Coordinates of C-alpha atoms and ligand atoms in Angstrom, one line a residue:
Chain A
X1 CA -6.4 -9.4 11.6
X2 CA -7.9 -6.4 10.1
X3 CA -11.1 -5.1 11.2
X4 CA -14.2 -4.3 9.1
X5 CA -13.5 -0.6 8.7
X6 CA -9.7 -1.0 8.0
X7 CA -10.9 -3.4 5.3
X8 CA -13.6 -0.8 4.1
X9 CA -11.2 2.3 4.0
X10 CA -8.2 0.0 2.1
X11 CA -10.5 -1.3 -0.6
X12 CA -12.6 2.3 -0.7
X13 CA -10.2 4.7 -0.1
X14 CA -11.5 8.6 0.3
X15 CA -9.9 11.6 -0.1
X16 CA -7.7 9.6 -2.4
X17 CA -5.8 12.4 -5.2
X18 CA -4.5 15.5 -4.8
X19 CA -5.9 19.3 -5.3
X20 CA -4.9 21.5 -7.6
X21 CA -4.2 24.8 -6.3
X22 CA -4.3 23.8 -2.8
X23 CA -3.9 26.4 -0.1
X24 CA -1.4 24.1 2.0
X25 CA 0.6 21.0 1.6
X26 CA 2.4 18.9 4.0
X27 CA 4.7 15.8 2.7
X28 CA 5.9 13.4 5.6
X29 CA 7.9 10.4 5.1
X30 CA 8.1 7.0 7.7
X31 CA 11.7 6.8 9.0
X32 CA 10.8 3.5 10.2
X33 CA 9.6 1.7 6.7
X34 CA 10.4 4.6 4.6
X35 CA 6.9 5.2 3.1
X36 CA 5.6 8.8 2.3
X37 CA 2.2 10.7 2.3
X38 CA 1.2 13.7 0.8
X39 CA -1.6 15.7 2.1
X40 CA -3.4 18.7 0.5
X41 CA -5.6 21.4 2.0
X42 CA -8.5 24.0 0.4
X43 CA -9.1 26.3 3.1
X44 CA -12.2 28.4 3.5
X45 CA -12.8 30.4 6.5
X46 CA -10.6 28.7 8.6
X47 CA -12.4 25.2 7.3
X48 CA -11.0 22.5 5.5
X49 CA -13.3 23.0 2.9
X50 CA -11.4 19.6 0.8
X51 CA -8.6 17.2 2.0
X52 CA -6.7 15.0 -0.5
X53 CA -4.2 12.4 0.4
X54 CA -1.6 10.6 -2.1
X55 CA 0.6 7.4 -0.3
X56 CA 2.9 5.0 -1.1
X57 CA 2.3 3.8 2.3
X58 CA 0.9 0.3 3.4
X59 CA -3.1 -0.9 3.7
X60 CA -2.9 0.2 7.4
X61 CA -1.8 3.9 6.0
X62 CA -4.5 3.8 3.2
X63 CA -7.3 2.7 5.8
X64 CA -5.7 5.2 8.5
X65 CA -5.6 8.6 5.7
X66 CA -8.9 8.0 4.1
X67 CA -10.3 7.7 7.9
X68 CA -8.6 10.9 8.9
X69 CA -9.4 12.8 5.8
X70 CA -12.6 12.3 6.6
X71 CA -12.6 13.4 10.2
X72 CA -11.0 16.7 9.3
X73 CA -13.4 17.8 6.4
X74 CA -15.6 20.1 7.3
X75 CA -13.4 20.9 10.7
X76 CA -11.5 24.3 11.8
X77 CA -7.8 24.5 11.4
X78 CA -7.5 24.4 15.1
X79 CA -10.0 21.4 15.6
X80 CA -8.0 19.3 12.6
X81 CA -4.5 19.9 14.6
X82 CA -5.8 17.9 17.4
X83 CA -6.4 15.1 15.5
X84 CA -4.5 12.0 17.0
X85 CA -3.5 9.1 14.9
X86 CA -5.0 7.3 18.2
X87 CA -8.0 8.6 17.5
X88 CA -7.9 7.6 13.8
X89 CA -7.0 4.2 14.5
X90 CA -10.2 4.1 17.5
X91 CA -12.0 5.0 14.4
X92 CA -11.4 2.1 12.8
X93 CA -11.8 -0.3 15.4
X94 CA -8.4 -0.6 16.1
X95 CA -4.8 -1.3 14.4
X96 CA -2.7 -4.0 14.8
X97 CA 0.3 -2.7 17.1
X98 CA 2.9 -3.2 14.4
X99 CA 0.9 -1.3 12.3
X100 CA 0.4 1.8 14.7
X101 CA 3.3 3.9 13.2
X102 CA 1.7 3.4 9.7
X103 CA -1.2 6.0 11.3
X104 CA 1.4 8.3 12.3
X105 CA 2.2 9.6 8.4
X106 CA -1.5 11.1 8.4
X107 CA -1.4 13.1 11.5
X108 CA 1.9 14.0 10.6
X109 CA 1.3 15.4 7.4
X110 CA -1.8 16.9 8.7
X111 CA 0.6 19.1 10.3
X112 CA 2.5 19.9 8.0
X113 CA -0.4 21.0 5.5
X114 CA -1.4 23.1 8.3
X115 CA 1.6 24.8 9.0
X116 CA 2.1 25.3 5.7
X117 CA -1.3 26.8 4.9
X118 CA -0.4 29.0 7.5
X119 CA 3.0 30.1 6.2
X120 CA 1.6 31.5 3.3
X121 CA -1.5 33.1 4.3
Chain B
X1 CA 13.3 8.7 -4.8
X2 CA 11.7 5.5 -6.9
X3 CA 12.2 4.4 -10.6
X4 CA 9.6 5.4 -13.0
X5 CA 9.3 1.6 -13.6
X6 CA 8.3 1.2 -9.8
X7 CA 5.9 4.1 -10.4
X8 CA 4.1 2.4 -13.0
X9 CA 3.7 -0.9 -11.5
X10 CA 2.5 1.1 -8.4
X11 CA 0.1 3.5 -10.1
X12 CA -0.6 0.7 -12.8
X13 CA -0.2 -2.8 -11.1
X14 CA -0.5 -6.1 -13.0
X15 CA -2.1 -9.3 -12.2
X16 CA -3.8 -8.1 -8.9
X17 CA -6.8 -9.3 -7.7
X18 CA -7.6 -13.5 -6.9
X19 CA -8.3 -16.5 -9.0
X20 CA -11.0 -18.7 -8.5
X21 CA -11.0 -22.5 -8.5
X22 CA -7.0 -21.7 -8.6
X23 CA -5.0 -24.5 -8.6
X24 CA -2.3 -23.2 -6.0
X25 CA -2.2 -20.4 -3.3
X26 CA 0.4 -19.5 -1.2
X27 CA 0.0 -16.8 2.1
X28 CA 2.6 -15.0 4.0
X29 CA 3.7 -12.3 6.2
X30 CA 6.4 -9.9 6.8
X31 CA 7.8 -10.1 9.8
X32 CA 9.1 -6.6 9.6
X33 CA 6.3 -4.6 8.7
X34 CA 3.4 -6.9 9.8
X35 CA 2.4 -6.6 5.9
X36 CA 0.8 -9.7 3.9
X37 CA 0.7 -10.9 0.4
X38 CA -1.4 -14.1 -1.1
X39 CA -0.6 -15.3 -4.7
X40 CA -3.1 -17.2 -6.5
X41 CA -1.3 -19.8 -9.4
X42 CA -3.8 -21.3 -12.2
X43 CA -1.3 -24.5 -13.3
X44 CA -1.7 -25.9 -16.7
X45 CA 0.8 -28.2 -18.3
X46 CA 3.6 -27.6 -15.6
X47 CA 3.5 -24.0 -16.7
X48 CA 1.9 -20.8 -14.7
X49 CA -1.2 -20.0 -17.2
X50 CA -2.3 -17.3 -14.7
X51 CA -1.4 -15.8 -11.5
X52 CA -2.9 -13.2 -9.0
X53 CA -2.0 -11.4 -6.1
X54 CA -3.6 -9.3 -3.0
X55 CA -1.9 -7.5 -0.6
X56 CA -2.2 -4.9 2.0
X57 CA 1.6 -4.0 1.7
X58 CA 2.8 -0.9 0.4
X59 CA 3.8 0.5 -2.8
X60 CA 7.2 -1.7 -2.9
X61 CA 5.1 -4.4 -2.6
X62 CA 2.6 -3.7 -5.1
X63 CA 5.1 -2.7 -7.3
X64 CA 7.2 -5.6 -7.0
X65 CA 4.6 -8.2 -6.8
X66 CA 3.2 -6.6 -10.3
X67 CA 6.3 -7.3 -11.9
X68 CA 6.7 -10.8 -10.3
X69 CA 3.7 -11.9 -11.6
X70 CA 4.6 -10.3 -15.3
X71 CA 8.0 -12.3 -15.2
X72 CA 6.1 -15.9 -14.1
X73 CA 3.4 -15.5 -16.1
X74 CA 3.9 -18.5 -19.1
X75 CA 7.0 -20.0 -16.9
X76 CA 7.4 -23.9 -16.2
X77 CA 6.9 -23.9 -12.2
X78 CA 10.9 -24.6 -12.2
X79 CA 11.8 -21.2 -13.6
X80 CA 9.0 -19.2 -11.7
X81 CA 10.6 -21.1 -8.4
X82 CA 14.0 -19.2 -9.6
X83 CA 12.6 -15.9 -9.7
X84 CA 14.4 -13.8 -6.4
X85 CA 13.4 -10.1 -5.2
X86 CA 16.6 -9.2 -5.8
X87 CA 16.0 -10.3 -10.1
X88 CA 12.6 -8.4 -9.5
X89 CA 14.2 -5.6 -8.0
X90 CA 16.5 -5.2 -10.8
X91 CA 13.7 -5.4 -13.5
X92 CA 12.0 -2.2 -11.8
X93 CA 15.2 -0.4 -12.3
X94 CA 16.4 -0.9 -8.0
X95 CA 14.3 -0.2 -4.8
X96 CA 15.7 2.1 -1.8
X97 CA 17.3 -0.7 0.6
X98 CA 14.9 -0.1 3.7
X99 CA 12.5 -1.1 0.9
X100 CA 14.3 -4.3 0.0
X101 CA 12.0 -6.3 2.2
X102 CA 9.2 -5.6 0.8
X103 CA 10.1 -7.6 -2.6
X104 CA 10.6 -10.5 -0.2
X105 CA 6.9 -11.0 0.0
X106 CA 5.9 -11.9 -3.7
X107 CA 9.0 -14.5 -3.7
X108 CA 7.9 -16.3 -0.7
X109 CA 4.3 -16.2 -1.4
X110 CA 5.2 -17.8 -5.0
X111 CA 6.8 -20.6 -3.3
X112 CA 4.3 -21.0 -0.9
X113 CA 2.0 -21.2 -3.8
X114 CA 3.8 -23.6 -5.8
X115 CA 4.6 -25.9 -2.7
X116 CA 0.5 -25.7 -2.8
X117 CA 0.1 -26.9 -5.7
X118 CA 2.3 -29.5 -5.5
X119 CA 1.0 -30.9 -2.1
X120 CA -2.6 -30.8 -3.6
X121 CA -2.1 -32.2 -7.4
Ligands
FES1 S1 6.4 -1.9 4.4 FE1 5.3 -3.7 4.5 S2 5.3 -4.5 2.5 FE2 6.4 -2.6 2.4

């Protein structure tokens, strides 16, 4: 079973929506369910100054994006790379094992919006 | 990519939420994903006067458990037994196939629901 937090971030997700005029995007899909998630970056002084995510992923990816979202606000580029989906899922008390991979479209994408930011600057 | 019908029901989803005092509900999980889906039926006259349905699945899910719910809503318990994911799947306009299983979850939880029902009345 799902833990309290998981619960919490599923029903009240944050971060939830996209940003217009982002300053880096980053679009991942799930090879093993096929799910996608969509993260978008405003950037300020090497801050993530706003984080959105959009999914059409599972509760385990809703709880697991919302957690991370928040975790990087307010971080440094560098700090936000080394976010694990481990560390998400510790966050939350836990995942269910099956449900691990489900926290890997966050960190993923993550990377991608960073990469991207950075591409462009 | 997914059908603007899935997108709807996705974005838009009917019949979610729970019944109470229900007169039938019916649990399961997907074995493939680890993803779960209830269905709560309100019976009246042999005939599905109102249904519900929570899930922490993923958009497929939501999408086609929407559109499951639209399709047994005012049925005899007969026809809603009838309903498959592959009839739902057709009424959003087709899912990708690693997203077939998903659908399986509103079928099974519908006849888990109305095996419920029947056990209790
Ligand atoms: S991946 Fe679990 S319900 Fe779709």
């Amino acid at each position: 079973d799902y833990s309290l937090k998981v619960m919490d971030h599923f029903s009240n997700p944050r971060n939830m929506g996209s940003i217009e005029n982002s300053d880096g995007v980053g679009e991942v899909g799930n090879a093993k369910c096929g799910d996608i998630m969509k993260i978008y970056l405003k950037v300020e002084n090497n801050r993530i100054a706003d984080v959105k995510f959009q999914t059409f992923g599972c509760g385990a990816a809703i709880a697991s994006s919302s957690m991370a979202t928040e975790m990087i606000k307010g971080k440094t580029l560098e700090e936000a790379w080394k976010l694990s989906n481990k560390a998400v899922a510790e966050a939350l008390d836990g995942l269910p094992p099956i449900k691990m991979h489900c926290s890997m479209l966050a960190e993923e994408a993550i990377h991608e919006a960073i990469n991207d930011y950075l591409k462009k600057r």
